[in-house]
Amino acid sequence: MSDAAVRPADLSDAAEIARIQRETWHAAYEDLLGKQALAQLDATDLAGTWTETIDYPGSLVYVATEGEFTVGFCVAGRAPEDEVAQADGSLPEDAETTGLIATLLVEPRWGRRGHAGRLLATAAAGLRADGASRGIAWVAQGDHATLGFYRRAGWHPDGTVRTLDTGERTLREVRLTGTLDLTLS
């Protein structure tokens, strides 16, 4: 394997992050999201959205590289109250120190090479440096590969679920939580 690394994203990475998101969602999530949601994704100025996200204060955006190729990305930050709240709307005691892994994607053709683990470990370190003590992530209940990845990292469902409407179908997500003291490679 060529040199693999994770680094903070810069504005020049926005177009490549958008490409990875489009290609990965089409390859891995069509059955979960539906064709209508993917068509909306294709019509969106994703590069512009990613430029704003990379530039947003408090947003931690990382890219995974292998040799000269960008192969994945991760977005993390402080968990908003509505993301960390219990099902009844109450906030846990550690709400202010909970981080959110908002997105973690690796192109399927670059999978099983440790990129996702390096992205998660780097994002966890960034969240810890920002004062977070635990992390959460929302994963589609039917996304067995991603659920398995987080479980191997020591993250587990906390019993909270939500349902999203994609316009064509509904998508049930489970919230996973775990330590930010990760040493994945």
PDB file of C-alpha atoms in Angstrom:
ATOM      1  CA  MET A   1       0.000   0.000   0.000  1.00  0.00           C
ATOM      2  CA  SER A   2       1.234   3.502  -0.804  1.00  0.00           C
ATOM      3  CA  ASP A   3       1.698   5.983   1.992  1.00  0.00           C
ATOM      4  CA  ALA A   4      -1.625   6.397   3.777  1.00  0.00           C
ATOM      5  CA  ALA A   5      -2.327   9.465   5.859  1.00  0.00           C
ATOM      6  CA  VAL A   6      -5.022  11.691   7.297  1.00  0.00           C
ATOM      7  CA  ARG A   7      -4.736  15.463   7.277  1.00  0.00           C
ATOM      8  CA  PRO A   8      -6.989  18.460   7.883  1.00  0.00           C
ATOM      9  CA  ALA A   9      -8.926  19.408   4.772  1.00  0.00           C
ATOM     10  CA  ASP A  10      -8.328  22.726   3.102  1.00  0.00           C
ATOM     11  CA  LEU A  11     -10.515  24.625   0.657  1.00  0.00           C
ATOM     12  CA  SER A  12      -8.811  22.979  -2.323  1.00  0.00           C
ATOM     13  CA  ASP A  13     -10.223  19.610  -1.133  1.00  0.00           C
ATOM     14  CA  ALA A  14     -13.894  20.635  -1.496  1.00  0.00           C
ATOM     15  CA  ALA A  15     -14.389  19.335  -5.048  1.00  0.00           C
ATOM     16  CA  GLU A  16     -12.754  15.988  -4.259  1.00  0.00           C
ATOM     17  CA  ILE A  17     -14.823  15.569  -1.078  1.00  0.00           C
ATOM     18  CA  ALA A  18     -17.963  16.289  -3.147  1.00  0.00           C
ATOM     19  CA  ARG A  19     -16.918  13.678  -5.714  1.00  0.00           C
ATOM     20  CA  ILE A  20     -16.298  11.076  -3.008  1.00  0.00           C
ATOM     21  CA  GLN A  21     -19.675  11.791  -1.413  1.00  0.00           C
ATOM     22  CA  ARG A  22     -21.544  11.480  -4.720  1.00  0.00           C
ATOM     23  CA  GLU A  23     -19.783   8.305  -5.826  1.00  0.00           C
ATOM     24  CA  THR A  24     -19.982   6.622  -2.426  1.00  0.00           C
ATOM     25  CA  TRP A  25     -23.658   7.444  -1.901  1.00  0.00           C
ATOM     26  CA  HIS A  26     -24.494   6.125  -5.372  1.00  0.00           C
ATOM     27  CA  ALA A  27     -22.488   2.930  -4.811  1.00  0.00           C
ATOM     28  CA  ALA A  28     -23.453   2.206  -1.229  1.00  0.00           C
ATOM     29  CA  TYR A  29     -26.680   3.992  -0.317  1.00  0.00           C
ATOM     30  CA  GLU A  30     -29.092   3.888  -3.272  1.00  0.00           C
ATOM     31  CA  ASP A  31     -31.158   1.143  -1.641  1.00  0.00           C
ATOM     32  CA  LEU A  32     -31.319   3.063   1.645  1.00  0.00           C
ATOM     33  CA  LEU A  33     -31.930   6.569   0.290  1.00  0.00           C
ATOM     34  CA  GLY A  34     -33.723   6.010  -3.002  1.00  0.00           C
ATOM     35  CA  LYS A  35     -33.083   7.399  -6.468  1.00  0.00           C
ATOM     36  CA  GLN A  36     -34.938  10.649  -5.788  1.00  0.00           C
ATOM     37  CA  ALA A  37     -32.627  11.575  -2.895  1.00  0.00           C
ATOM     38  CA  LEU A  38     -29.568  10.760  -4.994  1.00  0.00           C
ATOM     39  CA  ALA A  39     -30.911  12.878  -7.870  1.00  0.00           C
ATOM     40  CA  GLN A  40     -31.257  15.798  -5.446  1.00  0.00           C
ATOM     41  CA  LEU A  41     -27.697  15.175  -4.274  1.00  0.00           C
ATOM     42  CA  ASP A  42     -26.498  15.290  -7.888  1.00  0.00           C
ATOM     43  CA  ALA A  43     -28.290  18.603  -8.441  1.00  0.00           C
ATOM     44  CA  THR A  44     -26.704  20.191  -5.362  1.00  0.00           C
ATOM     45  CA  ASP A  45     -23.578  22.339  -5.478  1.00  0.00           C
ATOM     46  CA  LEU A  46     -21.738  19.964  -3.180  1.00  0.00           C
ATOM     47  CA  ALA A  47     -18.347  21.553  -3.753  1.00  0.00           C
ATOM     48  CA  GLY A  48     -19.789  24.877  -2.577  1.00  0.00           C
ATOM     49  CA  THR A  49     -21.355  23.211   0.441  1.00  0.00           C
ATOM     50  CA  TRP A  50     -18.054  21.528   1.302  1.00  0.00           C
ATOM     51  CA  THR A  51     -16.161  24.802   0.910  1.00  0.00           C
ATOM     52  CA  GLU A  52     -18.503  26.349   3.486  1.00  0.00           C
ATOM     53  CA  THR A  53     -18.161  23.326   5.792  1.00  0.00           C
ATOM     54  CA  ILE A  54     -14.357  23.333   5.670  1.00  0.00           C
ATOM     55  CA  ASP A  55     -14.337  27.070   6.383  1.00  0.00           C
ATOM     56  CA  TYR A  56     -16.963  26.905   9.177  1.00  0.00           C
ATOM     57  CA  PRO A  57     -15.552  27.749  12.645  1.00  0.00           C
ATOM     58  CA  GLY A  58     -15.519  24.706  14.932  1.00  0.00           C
ATOM     59  CA  SER A  59     -15.897  22.230  12.072  1.00  0.00           C
ATOM     60  CA  LEU A  60     -13.196  19.558  11.957  1.00  0.00           C
ATOM     61  CA  VAL A  61     -12.875  18.225   8.425  1.00  0.00           C
ATOM     62  CA  TYR A  62     -10.230  15.633   7.582  1.00  0.00           C
ATOM     63  CA  VAL A  63      -9.294  13.819   4.397  1.00  0.00           C
ATOM     64  CA  ALA A  64      -7.709  10.393   4.070  1.00  0.00           C
ATOM     65  CA  THR A  65      -5.101  10.007   1.391  1.00  0.00           C
ATOM     66  CA  GLU A  66      -3.255   7.127  -0.145  1.00  0.00           C
ATOM     67  CA  GLY A  67      -0.319   8.238  -2.190  1.00  0.00           C
ATOM     68  CA  GLU A  68      -1.557  11.087  -4.358  1.00  0.00           C
ATOM     69  CA  PHE A  69      -5.250  10.115  -4.080  1.00  0.00           C
ATOM     70  CA  THR A  70      -7.861  11.484  -1.701  1.00  0.00           C
ATOM     71  CA  VAL A  71      -9.838   8.400  -0.691  1.00  0.00           C
ATOM     72  CA  GLY A  72     -12.175   9.468   2.114  1.00  0.00           C
ATOM     73  CA  PHE A  73     -13.194  12.197   4.516  1.00  0.00           C
ATOM     74  CA  CYS A  74     -14.644  12.811   7.956  1.00  0.00           C
ATOM     75  CA  VAL A  75     -16.493  15.746   9.491  1.00  0.00           C
ATOM     76  CA  ALA A  76     -16.654  16.176  13.250  1.00  0.00           C
ATOM     77  CA  GLY A  77     -17.491  18.860  15.775  1.00  0.00           C
ATOM     78  CA  ARG A  78     -19.354  19.550  18.965  1.00  0.00           C
ATOM     79  CA  ALA A  79     -22.672  17.702  19.011  1.00  0.00           C
ATOM     80  CA  PRO A  80     -25.633  20.084  18.738  1.00  0.00           C
ATOM     81  CA  GLU A  81     -28.231  19.694  21.488  1.00  0.00           C
ATOM     82  CA  ASP A  82     -30.782  18.114  19.142  1.00  0.00           C
ATOM     83  CA  GLU A  83     -28.224  15.449  18.125  1.00  0.00           C
ATOM     84  CA  VAL A  84     -27.203  14.479  21.665  1.00  0.00           C
ATOM     85  CA  ALA A  85     -30.621  14.805  23.380  1.00  0.00           C
ATOM     86  CA  GLN A  86     -32.350  11.739  24.776  1.00  0.00           C
ATOM     87  CA  ALA A  87     -35.528  10.511  23.088  1.00  0.00           C
ATOM     88  CA  ASP A  88     -37.598  12.531  25.583  1.00  0.00           C
ATOM     89  CA  GLY A  89     -35.699  15.716  24.702  1.00  0.00           C
ATOM     90  CA  SER A  90     -33.674  15.880  27.900  1.00  0.00           C
ATOM     91  CA  LEU A  91     -29.947  16.429  27.704  1.00  0.00           C
ATOM     92  CA  PRO A  92     -27.409  14.048  29.229  1.00  0.00           C
ATOM     93  CA  GLU A  93     -25.019  15.443  31.836  1.00  0.00           C
ATOM     94  CA  ASP A  94     -22.152  15.366  29.347  1.00  0.00           C
ATOM     95  CA  ALA A  95     -24.043  17.113  26.527  1.00  0.00           C
ATOM     96  CA  GLU A  96     -21.581  20.029  26.428  1.00  0.00           C
ATOM     97  CA  THR A  97     -18.615  17.674  26.085  1.00  0.00           C
ATOM     98  CA  THR A  98     -20.043  15.328  23.470  1.00  0.00           C
ATOM     99  CA  GLY A  99     -18.602  15.339  19.975  1.00  0.00           C
ATOM    100  CA  LEU A 100     -20.386  14.348  16.772  1.00  0.00           C
ATOM    101  CA  ILE A 101     -18.952  12.391  13.891  1.00  0.00           C
ATOM    102  CA  ALA A 102     -21.282  13.951  11.337  1.00  0.00           C
ATOM    103  CA  THR A 103     -19.940  12.104   8.296  1.00  0.00           C
ATOM    104  CA  LEU A 104     -17.280   9.490   7.681  1.00  0.00           C
ATOM    105  CA  LEU A 105     -16.987   8.120   4.140  1.00  0.00           C
ATOM    106  CA  VAL A 106     -14.334   6.133   2.318  1.00  0.00           C
ATOM    107  CA  GLU A 107     -14.761   5.328  -1.348  1.00  0.00           C
ATOM    108  CA  PRO A 108     -15.672   1.643  -1.618  1.00  0.00           C
ATOM    109  CA  ARG A 109     -12.728   0.897  -3.919  1.00  0.00           C
ATOM    110  CA  TRP A 110     -10.368   2.098  -1.159  1.00  0.00           C
ATOM    111  CA  GLY A 111     -12.155   0.211   1.619  1.00  0.00           C
ATOM    112  CA  ARG A 112     -10.617  -2.288   4.027  1.00  0.00           C
ATOM    113  CA  ARG A 113      -7.260  -0.526   3.983  1.00  0.00           C
ATOM    114  CA  GLY A 114      -7.526   1.231   7.355  1.00  0.00           C
ATOM    115  CA  HIS A 115      -8.612   4.631   6.049  1.00  0.00           C
ATOM    116  CA  ALA A 116     -11.865   4.786   8.033  1.00  0.00           C
ATOM    117  CA  GLY A 117     -10.068   3.824  11.238  1.00  0.00           C
ATOM    118  CA  ARG A 118      -7.426   6.501  10.717  1.00  0.00           C
ATOM    119  CA  LEU A 119     -10.127   9.078   9.973  1.00  0.00           C
ATOM    120  CA  LEU A 120     -12.102   8.179  13.108  1.00  0.00           C
ATOM    121  CA  ALA A 121      -8.999   8.170  15.340  1.00  0.00           C
ATOM    122  CA  THR A 122      -7.876  11.543  13.969  1.00  0.00           C
ATOM    123  CA  ALA A 123     -11.338  13.073  14.382  1.00  0.00           C
ATOM    124  CA  ALA A 124     -11.549  11.661  17.927  1.00  0.00           C
ATOM    125  CA  ALA A 125      -8.192  13.248  18.783  1.00  0.00           C
ATOM    126  CA  GLY A 126      -9.419  16.571  17.366  1.00  0.00           C
ATOM    127  CA  LEU A 127     -12.611  16.360  19.425  1.00  0.00           C
ATOM    128  CA  ARG A 128     -10.633  15.535  22.579  1.00  0.00           C
ATOM    129  CA  ALA A 129      -8.364  18.523  21.939  1.00  0.00           C
ATOM    130  CA  ASP A 130     -11.541  20.629  21.693  1.00  0.00           C
ATOM    131  CA  GLY A 131     -12.700  19.387  25.119  1.00  0.00           C
ATOM    132  CA  ALA A 132     -15.038  16.553  24.138  1.00  0.00           C
ATOM    133  CA  SER A 133     -15.108  13.445  26.316  1.00  0.00           C
ATOM    134  CA  ARG A 134     -17.305  11.119  24.256  1.00  0.00           C
ATOM    135  CA  GLY A 135     -18.553  10.833  20.719  1.00  0.00           C
ATOM    136  CA  ILE A 136     -21.766  10.032  18.903  1.00  0.00           C
ATOM    137  CA  ALA A 137     -22.608   9.161  15.317  1.00  0.00           C
ATOM    138  CA  TRP A 138     -25.878   8.446  13.514  1.00  0.00           C
ATOM    139  CA  VAL A 139     -25.858   5.429  11.200  1.00  0.00           C
ATOM    140  CA  ALA A 140     -28.595   4.009   8.997  1.00  0.00           C
ATOM    141  CA  GLN A 141     -29.988   0.890  10.641  1.00  0.00           C
ATOM    142  CA  GLY A 142     -29.563  -0.996   7.365  1.00  0.00           C
ATOM    143  CA  ASP A 143     -25.919   0.061   6.864  1.00  0.00           C
ATOM    144  CA  HIS A 144     -24.376  -3.086   8.293  1.00  0.00           C
ATOM    145  CA  ALA A 145     -20.838  -2.280   7.112  1.00  0.00           C
ATOM    146  CA  THR A 146     -20.751   1.076   8.922  1.00  0.00           C
ATOM    147  CA  LEU A 147     -22.445  -0.319  12.026  1.00  0.00           C
ATOM    148  CA  GLY A 148     -19.844  -3.089  12.130  1.00  0.00           C
ATOM    149  CA  PHE A 149     -17.012  -0.581  11.726  1.00  0.00           C
ATOM    150  CA  TYR A 150     -18.181   1.501  14.691  1.00  0.00           C
ATOM    151  CA  ARG A 151     -18.756  -1.601  16.819  1.00  0.00           C
ATOM    152  CA  ARG A 152     -15.188  -2.746  16.122  1.00  0.00           C
ATOM    153  CA  ALA A 153     -14.057   0.711  17.268  1.00  0.00           C
ATOM    154  CA  GLY A 154     -15.935   0.170  20.553  1.00  0.00           C
ATOM    155  CA  TRP A 155     -18.966   2.309  19.772  1.00  0.00           C
ATOM    156  CA  HIS A 156     -22.431   0.871  20.371  1.00  0.00           C
ATOM    157  CA  PRO A 157     -26.091   1.878  19.970  1.00  0.00           C
ATOM    158  CA  ASP A 158     -27.371   3.872  22.931  1.00  0.00           C
ATOM    159  CA  GLY A 159     -31.035   3.051  22.295  1.00  0.00           C
ATOM    160  CA  THR A 160     -31.911   6.312  20.539  1.00  0.00           C
ATOM    161  CA  VAL A 161     -33.331   6.140  17.014  1.00  0.00           C
ATOM    162  CA  ARG A 162     -34.672   8.669  14.541  1.00  0.00           C
ATOM    163  CA  THR A 163     -36.489   8.430  11.250  1.00  0.00           C
ATOM    164  CA  LEU A 164     -35.619  10.644   8.309  1.00  0.00           C
ATOM    165  CA  ASP A 165     -37.779  11.186   5.239  1.00  0.00           C
ATOM    166  CA  THR A 166     -35.782  11.072   1.996  1.00  0.00           C
ATOM    167  CA  GLY A 167     -38.787  12.098  -0.074  1.00  0.00           C
ATOM    168  CA  GLU A 168     -39.093   8.589  -1.492  1.00  0.00           C
ATOM    169  CA  ARG A 169     -38.800   6.448   1.622  1.00  0.00           C
ATOM    170  CA  THR A 170     -38.029   6.733   5.283  1.00  0.00           C
ATOM    171  CA  LEU A 171     -34.617   5.984   6.717  1.00  0.00           C
ATOM    172  CA  ARG A 172     -34.249   4.764  10.281  1.00  0.00           C
ATOM    173  CA  GLU A 173     -30.988   5.730  11.975  1.00  0.00           C
ATOM    174  CA  VAL A 174     -29.532   4.530  15.265  1.00  0.00           C
ATOM    175  CA  ARG A 175     -27.280   6.647  17.426  1.00  0.00           C
ATOM    176  CA  LEU A 176     -23.975   5.093  18.387  1.00  0.00           C
ATOM    177  CA  THR A 177     -21.754   6.340  21.183  1.00  0.00           C
ATOM    178  CA  GLY A 178     -18.270   5.589  22.312  1.00  0.00           C
ATOM    179  CA  THR A 179     -14.968   6.728  23.650  1.00  0.00           C
ATOM    180  CA  LEU A 180     -12.767   9.272  21.974  1.00  0.00           C
ATOM    181  CA  ASP A 181      -9.669   7.516  23.291  1.00  0.00           C
ATOM    182  CA  LEU A 182      -9.075   5.603  20.083  1.00  0.00           C
ATOM    183  CA  THR A 183      -5.806   4.236  18.785  1.00  0.00           C
ATOM    184  CA  LEU A 184      -7.027   2.830  15.480  1.00  0.00           C
ATOM    185  CA  SER A 185      -4.570   2.626  12.636  1.00  0.00           C
TER     186      SER A 185
END
